Amino acid sequence: MQLPSSLLENAVNEFSKLPGIGKKTALRLVLHLLKQEPGEVQQFGEAITRMRQEINFCRRCFNVSDGETCSICSNALRNQRLICVVENLRDVIAIESTQQFSGTFHVLGGIISPLDGIGPDQLNIESLVHRVAQEGTEELVFALNPNIQGDTTIYYIQKKIKHLPCKVTTIARGIAFGGELEYADELTLGRSLTNRMPIDNYI
Amino acid sequence: MQLPSSLLENAVNEFSKLPGIGKKTALRLVLHLLKQEPGEVQQFGEAITRMRQEINFCRRCFNVSDGETCSICSNALRNQRLICVVENLRDVIAIESTQQFSGTFHVLGGIISPLDGIGPDQLNIESLVHRVAQEGTEELVFALNPNIQGDTTIYYIQKKIKHLPCKVTTIARGIAFGGELEYADELTLGRSLTNRMPIDNYI
């Protein structure tokens, strides 16, 4: 695809670096921006640049934040002794949108995955162990994706804090609401039988 | 969806103004940018802002251009007496990528569509008529989408230039290559029979 202007080509190239955006979609987006007022487009460009340059990561939980401590860690209404351990920011947002969790978070920044070359040292695990010891945390809830890497990470952290008086739990695993038994995989269905729950939890 | 940072929220809002990009996709793109180097993200923001602020439109054909005249109009190898009339920039790019057209373009900036409130005065029609008269154009090829608005626009322009010695043609309409007769609409199939062509044009 040959473009009649190098400025246009530059913008299309930058857009097509984004995940899931190919050359054609990039061109469509750029042509849309070309129809907008220059001021609006400048606002778009600046919002992105500023976001990356000025954003902070909470020094306690590694959530993104406008200041040094994030809005969750500095909220006195939240249970500061309950920590939900998640892989990344997207999981924080997903859990926050349920409005069912009143504790704080700890963002690991990934999960242990030797095949991808990610070991415990590259993740925010040391700081989590330190935090649990310092803050007298009462419960760690692991909300990691249910797969081998997630389980490995849970196992590793659990071993690191087993000398501390902190309860360790994980989010419930089982058949999803609205799911159908016949399409559930055997592992999920099998475990949901083993870990069956009293019915009064659910009605 | 509640986001933990106003900078992040701002960037997500800006992205979700783009066509076909909702809040979830916008968040995915922003989180991707958050993982990139600040310098790269700045480059992205600047490419977009610069593109909108510094881009020119060719004063002859209204194609986008880095300078005052676009690369097609200033190319001596192209037939300057053959003008292909298109609706917008996207059509220029589509035709250029076929590498089958050696003339120049004229970008109307839309088509006549009374229902959408677009009349001839809002389009680059006056300048086209002027151009045909001034430059001694030999042929105008209309490459507009085959629908009522396209046909109206062709009819209007044709009337405006009928006193000039300029041939007027349109791109061929018919069954697309790789298309199947049984799925073609009746209008296309009917007209392709009426306008049947000698076979030696196609083999």
Coordinates of C-alpha atoms in Angstrom, one line a residue:
Chain A
M1 CA 0.0 0.0 0.0
Q2 CA 1.6 3.2 -1.1
L3 CA 0.5 6.4 0.6
P4 CA 0.7 9.8 -1.0
S5 CA 2.3 11.5 2.1
S6 CA 5.1 10.5 4.4
L7 CA 3.3 12.2 7.4
L8 CA 0.3 9.9 6.7
E9 CA 2.6 6.9 6.2
N10 CA 4.3 7.6 9.5
A11 CA 1.0 7.8 11.4
V12 CA -0.3 4.6 9.8
N13 CA 3.0 2.8 10.7
E14 CA 2.7 3.9 14.4
F15 CA -0.9 2.8 14.6
S16 CA -0.2 -0.6 13.0
K17 CA 2.3 -1.3 15.8
L18 CA -0.6 -1.7 18.2
P19 CA -1.9 -5.2 18.9
G20 CA -4.7 -6.4 16.6
I21 CA -4.4 -3.4 14.3
G22 CA -3.2 -4.1 10.7
K23 CA -2.3 -1.6 8.0
K24 CA -5.9 -1.3 6.7
T25 CA -7.4 -0.6 10.1
A26 CA -4.5 1.8 10.9
L27 CA -5.3 3.7 7.7
R28 CA -9.0 3.9 8.5
L29 CA -8.2 5.3 12.0
V30 CA -5.7 7.8 10.6
L31 CA -8.2 9.0 7.9
H32 CA -10.7 9.4 10.6
L33 CA -8.3 11.6 12.6
L34 CA -7.5 13.5 9.4
K35 CA -11.2 14.6 9.3
Q36 CA -11.1 15.9 12.9
E37 CA -10.0 19.4 14.1
P38 CA -6.2 19.7 14.6
G39 CA -6.8 20.7 18.3
E40 CA -8.7 17.4 18.9
V41 CA -6.0 15.3 17.3
Q42 CA -3.4 17.1 19.4
Q43 CA -5.4 16.4 22.5
F44 CA -5.4 12.7 21.5
G45 CA -1.6 12.7 21.0
E46 CA -0.9 14.5 24.2
A47 CA -3.2 12.3 26.3
I48 CA -1.2 9.2 25.2
T49 CA 2.2 10.8 25.6
R50 CA 1.3 12.2 29.1
M51 CA -0.2 9.0 30.2
R52 CA 3.0 7.1 29.6
Q53 CA 5.3 9.8 30.9
E54 CA 3.5 10.9 34.0
I55 CA 1.8 7.7 35.2
N56 CA 3.1 6.3 38.5
F57 CA 3.0 2.8 39.9
C58 CA 1.9 2.6 43.6
R59 CA 5.0 1.8 45.6
R60 CA 3.0 -0.5 47.9
C61 CA 0.9 -2.6 45.5
F62 CA 2.3 -1.7 42.0
N63 CA -1.1 -0.7 40.7
V64 CA -1.0 2.3 38.4
S65 CA -1.6 5.5 40.2
D66 CA -1.7 9.3 39.7
G67 CA 0.4 9.8 42.8
E68 CA 2.9 7.8 44.9
T69 CA 0.2 5.6 46.5
C70 CA -2.8 4.4 44.5
S71 CA -6.4 5.3 45.3
I72 CA -7.1 1.8 46.7
C73 CA -4.1 1.7 49.1
S74 CA -4.9 5.2 50.4
N75 CA -8.6 4.5 50.9
A76 CA -9.2 4.0 54.7
L77 CA -12.5 2.3 54.0
R78 CA -10.8 -0.7 52.4
N79 CA -9.5 -3.6 54.4
Q80 CA -5.7 -3.0 54.4
R81 CA -5.1 -6.5 55.9
L82 CA -6.7 -8.4 53.0
I83 CA -4.5 -8.6 49.9
C84 CA -5.7 -9.9 46.5
V85 CA -2.7 -11.1 44.4
V86 CA -3.2 -10.5 40.7
E87 CA -1.1 -10.9 37.6
N88 CA -1.6 -7.5 36.1
L89 CA -3.5 -4.2 36.0
R90 CA -6.3 -5.7 33.8
D91 CA -7.2 -8.1 36.6
V92 CA -7.4 -5.3 39.1
I93 CA -9.8 -3.5 36.8
A94 CA -11.9 -6.7 36.3
I95 CA -12.1 -7.4 40.0
E96 CA -12.9 -3.7 40.9
S97 CA -15.7 -3.7 38.4
T98 CA -17.4 -6.6 40.3
Q99 CA -17.6 -4.3 43.4
Q100 CA -17.4 -7.4 45.5
F101 CA -13.9 -6.9 47.0
S102 CA -13.1 -4.5 49.7
G103 CA -9.4 -5.3 50.4
T104 CA -6.3 -4.1 48.6
F105 CA -4.3 -5.6 45.7
H106 CA -0.8 -6.7 44.9
V107 CA 0.1 -6.6 41.2
L108 CA 2.8 -9.2 40.5
G109 CA 3.5 -7.9 37.0
G110 CA 3.3 -11.4 35.5
I111 CA 3.4 -15.0 36.6
I112 CA 6.2 -17.5 37.0
S113 CA 6.7 -19.1 33.6
P114 CA 10.1 -20.7 33.0
L115 CA 9.3 -21.5 29.3
D116 CA 9.0 -17.7 28.7
G117 CA 12.1 -17.0 30.8
I118 CA 10.1 -15.4 33.6
G119 CA 11.3 -16.3 37.1
P120 CA 10.3 -15.1 40.6
D121 CA 13.0 -12.4 40.5
Q122 CA 11.4 -10.5 37.7
L123 CA 8.0 -10.3 39.5
N124 CA 7.0 -8.2 42.5
I125 CA 7.1 -11.3 44.9
E126 CA 9.9 -10.1 47.2
S127 CA 7.9 -7.0 48.0
L128 CA 4.8 -9.0 48.6
V129 CA 6.5 -11.3 51.2
H130 CA 8.0 -8.2 52.8
R131 CA 4.6 -6.5 52.8
V132 CA 2.8 -9.5 54.4
A133 CA 5.5 -9.6 57.1
Q134 CA 5.4 -5.9 57.8
E135 CA 1.7 -5.2 57.6
G136 CA 0.5 -8.2 59.6
T137 CA -1.7 -9.2 56.6
E138 CA -4.5 -11.5 57.7
E139 CA -5.4 -13.1 54.3
L140 CA -3.9 -13.4 50.8
V141 CA -6.5 -14.2 48.1
F142 CA -4.8 -15.4 44.9
A143 CA -6.8 -14.4 41.8
L144 CA -4.5 -15.8 39.2
N145 CA -5.6 -17.5 36.0
P146 CA -6.3 -21.2 36.6
N147 CA -3.4 -22.8 34.8
I148 CA 0.0 -24.4 35.5
Q149 CA 1.8 -21.1 35.6
G150 CA -0.8 -19.7 38.0
D151 CA -0.6 -22.7 40.3
T152 CA 3.3 -22.6 40.2
T153 CA 3.2 -19.0 41.3
I154 CA 0.8 -19.7 44.1
Y155 CA 2.9 -22.6 45.3
Y156 CA 6.1 -20.5 45.2
I157 CA 4.6 -17.6 47.2
Q158 CA 2.9 -19.9 49.6
K159 CA 6.2 -21.5 50.5
K160 CA 7.8 -18.1 51.0
I161 CA 5.2 -16.9 53.5
K162 CA 4.4 -20.2 55.3
H163 CA 6.2 -19.0 58.5
L164 CA 3.9 -16.0 58.7
P165 CA 0.4 -16.2 60.4
C166 CA -1.4 -15.3 57.2
K167 CA -4.3 -17.3 55.7
V168 CA -4.0 -18.1 52.0
T169 CA -7.0 -18.6 49.8
T170 CA -7.8 -18.6 46.1
I171 CA -10.8 -17.4 44.2
A172 CA -13.4 -20.2 43.7
R173 CA -12.9 -22.4 40.7
G174 CA -15.7 -24.4 39.2
I175 CA -18.4 -24.2 36.5
A176 CA -19.0 -20.6 35.5
F177 CA -22.5 -19.0 36.0
G178 CA -24.4 -19.4 32.7
G179 CA -22.0 -22.2 31.7
E180 CA -23.3 -25.6 30.6
L181 CA -22.1 -28.8 32.1
E182 CA -21.8 -30.7 28.9
Y183 CA -19.4 -28.2 27.5
A184 CA -17.2 -27.9 30.6
D185 CA -13.8 -29.6 30.4
E186 CA -13.2 -32.7 32.5
L187 CA -10.7 -31.1 34.8
T188 CA -13.0 -28.3 35.8
L189 CA -16.0 -30.6 36.1
G190 CA -14.1 -33.2 38.1
R191 CA -12.6 -30.6 40.5
S192 CA -16.0 -28.9 40.9
L193 CA -17.3 -32.3 42.2
T194 CA -14.4 -32.9 44.5
N195 CA -14.7 -29.3 45.9
R196 CA -18.5 -29.3 46.1
M197 CA -20.0 -26.6 48.3
P198 CA -22.9 -26.4 50.7
I199 CA -25.9 -25.2 48.8
D200 CA -26.7 -22.4 51.2
N201 CA -23.6 -20.5 50.0
Y202 CA -25.4 -20.0 46.6
I203 CA -29.0 -19.3 47.3
Chain B
M1 CA -15.4 0.4 34.2
Q2 CA -13.5 2.3 36.9
L3 CA -9.9 3.0 36.2
P4 CA -7.3 3.6 39.0
S5 CA -5.7 6.6 37.3
S6 CA -7.1 9.7 35.6
L7 CA -4.3 9.7 33.1
L8 CA -5.2 6.2 32.1
E9 CA -8.8 7.1 31.9
N10 CA -8.1 10.1 29.7
A11 CA -6.0 8.0 27.3
V12 CA -8.8 5.3 27.2
N13 CA -11.4 7.9 26.5
E14 CA -9.4 9.4 23.6
F15 CA -8.9 6.0 22.0
S16 CA -12.5 5.0 22.3
K17 CA -13.5 8.1 20.2
L18 CA -12.0 6.3 17.2
P19 CA -14.4 4.4 14.9
G20 CA -14.9 0.7 15.8
I21 CA -12.9 1.0 19.1
G22 CA -14.9 0.5 22.3
K23 CA -13.9 0.9 25.9
K24 CA -12.5 -2.6 26.3
T25 CA -10.4 -2.4 23.1
A26 CA -9.2 1.1 24.1
L27 CA -8.1 -0.2 27.4
R28 CA -6.2 -3.1 25.8
L29 CA -4.4 -0.6 23.5
V30 CA -3.6 1.8 26.3
L31 CA -2.2 -1.1 28.5
H32 CA -0.1 -2.1 25.6
L33 CA 1.3 1.4 25.3
L34 CA 1.9 1.4 29.0
K35 CA 4.4 -1.4 28.6
Q36 CA 6.4 0.4 25.9
E37 CA 9.2 2.8 26.4
P38 CA 8.1 6.4 27.1
G39 CA 10.2 7.5 24.0
E40 CA 8.3 5.2 21.7
V41 CA 4.9 6.3 23.0
Q42 CA 5.9 9.9 22.6
Q43 CA 6.9 9.1 19.0
F44 CA 3.4 7.7 18.5
G45 CA 1.7 10.7 19.9
E46 CA 3.8 13.1 17.9
A47 CA 3.4 11.2 14.6
I48 CA -0.4 11.7 15.0
T49 CA -0.3 15.3 16.0
R50 CA 2.2 16.3 13.3
M51 CA 0.2 14.3 10.7
R52 CA -2.9 16.4 11.3
Q53 CA -1.1 19.7 11.8
E54 CA 1.4 19.6 8.9
I55 CA -0.4 17.7 6.2
N56 CA -1.4 19.6 3.1
F57 CA -3.9 19.0 0.5
C58 CA -2.7 19.3 -3.1
R59 CA -4.1 22.6 -4.5
R60 CA -4.7 21.0 -7.8
C61 CA -6.3 17.6 -7.1
F62 CA -7.1 17.8 -3.3
N63 CA -5.1 14.6 -2.6
V64 CA -3.1 14.7 0.6
S65 CA 0.4 15.8 0.1
D66 CA 3.5 16.8 2.0
G67 CA 4.0 19.9 -0.1
E68 CA 1.8 22.2 -2.1
T69 CA 1.4 19.8 -5.0
C70 CA 1.0 16.1 -4.5
S71 CA 3.5 13.5 -5.7
I72 CA 1.1 12.4 -8.5
C73 CA 0.4 15.9 -9.9
S74 CA 4.1 16.7 -9.9
N75 CA 5.1 13.5 -11.6
A76 CA 6.0 14.2 -15.2
L77 CA 5.6 10.5 -16.1
R78 CA 1.9 10.5 -15.4
N79 CA -0.6 11.6 -18.0
Q80 CA -1.7 15.0 -16.8
R81 CA -4.6 15.1 -19.3
L82 CA -6.3 12.0 -17.8
I83 CA -8.2 12.7 -14.6
C84 CA -9.8 10.0 -12.4
V85 CA -12.5 11.5 -10.3
V86 CA -12.9 9.8 -6.8
E87 CA -14.8 10.4 -3.7
N88 CA -12.0 10.4 -1.2
L89 CA -8.4 9.7 -0.3
R90 CA -9.1 6.0 0.4
D91 CA -10.2 5.5 -3.2
V92 CA -6.9 7.2 -4.5
I93 CA -5.0 4.7 -2.4
A94 CA -7.1 1.7 -3.6
I95 CA -6.6 2.7 -7.3
E96 CA -2.9 3.5 -6.8
S97 CA -2.3 0.0 -5.3
T98 CA -3.6 -1.6 -8.5
Q99 CA -0.8 0.1 -10.5
Q100 CA -3.1 0.2 -13.5
F101 CA -3.7 3.9 -13.7
S102 CA -1.2 6.3 -15.1
G103 CA -3.2 9.6 -15.0
T104 CA -3.9 12.0 -12.2
F105 CA -6.8 12.3 -9.7
H106 CA -9.3 14.7 -8.5
V107 CA -10.7 14.1 -5.0
L108 CA -14.2 15.4 -4.6
G109 CA -14.3 15.1 -0.9
G110 CA -17.7 13.3 -0.9
I111 CA -20.6 12.7 -3.3
I112 CA -23.8 14.6 -3.8
S113 CA -26.3 13.2 -1.3
P114 CA -29.2 15.5 -0.6
L115 CA -30.5 13.2 2.2
D116 CA -27.2 13.8 4.1
G117 CA -27.3 17.5 3.3
I118 CA -24.4 17.3 0.9
G119 CA -24.8 19.4 -2.2
P120 CA -22.4 20.2 -5.1
D121 CA -21.2 23.4 -3.4
Q122 CA -19.6 21.4 -0.5
L123 CA -17.6 19.3 -2.9
N124 CA -14.5 20.1 -5.1
I125 CA -16.7 20.2 -8.2
E126 CA -16.2 23.9 -9.2
S127 CA -12.4 23.4 -9.2
L128 CA -12.8 20.2 -11.3
V129 CA -14.8 22.0 -14.0
H130 CA -12.2 24.9 -13.9
R131 CA -9.4 22.4 -14.2
V132 CA -10.9 20.5 -17.2
A133 CA -11.3 23.8 -19.0
Q134 CA -7.9 25.2 -18.1
E135 CA -5.8 22.1 -18.7
G136 CA -7.4 20.8 -21.8
T137 CA -8.2 17.5 -20.1
E138 CA -8.8 14.7 -22.7
E139 CA -10.6 12.2 -20.5
L140 CA -12.4 12.1 -17.1
V141 CA -12.7 8.6 -15.6
F142 CA -15.3 8.5 -12.9
A143 CA -14.4 6.0 -10.2
L144 CA -17.3 6.5 -7.8
N145 CA -19.2 3.8 -5.9
P146 CA -21.9 2.4 -8.1
N147 CA -25.0 3.7 -6.3
I148 CA -27.6 6.4 -6.7
Q149 CA -25.5 9.1 -5.1
G150 CA -22.5 8.2 -7.3
D151 CA -24.7 8.3 -10.4
T152 CA -26.2 11.6 -9.4
T153 CA -22.7 13.1 -9.0
I154 CA -21.6 11.8 -12.4
Y155 CA -24.7 13.2 -14.0
Y156 CA -24.2 16.6 -12.4
I157 CA -20.6 17.0 -13.3
Q158 CA -21.2 15.7 -16.8
K159 CA -23.8 18.4 -17.4
K160 CA -21.3 21.0 -16.1
I161 CA -18.6 20.1 -18.6
K162 CA -20.6 19.0 -21.6
H163 CA -19.5 22.2 -23.5
L164 CA -15.9 21.1 -23.2
P165 CA -14.1 18.7 -25.6
C166 CA -13.5 16.1 -22.9
K167 CA -14.4 12.4 -23.0
V168 CA -16.2 11.1 -20.0
T169 CA -16.0 7.5 -18.9
T170 CA -16.6 5.4 -15.8
I171 CA -14.8 2.4 -14.5
A172 CA -16.3 -0.9 -15.8
R173 CA -19.2 -2.3 -13.8
G174 CA -20.2 -5.9 -13.9
I175 CA -19.5 -9.2 -12.2
A176 CA -16.4 -9.1 -10.0
F177 CA -13.5 -11.4 -10.7
G178 CA -14.0 -14.5 -8.5
G179 CA -17.6 -13.6 -8.0
E180 CA -20.4 -16.2 -8.6
L181 CA -23.3 -15.5 -11.0
E182 CA -25.9 -17.1 -8.8
Y183 CA -25.1 -14.7 -5.9
A184 CA -24.9 -11.5 -8.0
D185 CA -27.8 -9.1 -7.6
E186 CA -30.2 -8.7 -10.5
L187 CA -29.2 -5.1 -11.3
T188 CA -25.5 -6.0 -11.7
L189 CA -26.2 -9.2 -13.6
G190 CA -28.8 -7.5 -15.8
R191 CA -26.5 -4.6 -16.7
S192 CA -23.6 -6.9 -17.3
L193 CA -25.6 -8.6 -20.0
T194 CA -26.7 -5.3 -21.5
N195 CA -23.2 -4.0 -21.5
R196 CA -21.5 -7.2 -22.6
M197 CA -18.0 -6.8 -23.9
P198 CA -16.0 -8.4 -26.8
I199 CA -14.1 -11.4 -25.3
D200 CA -10.7 -10.3 -26.6
N201 CA -10.6 -7.6 -23.9
Y202 CA -10.4 -10.2 -21.3
I203 CA -8.1 -12.9 -22.5

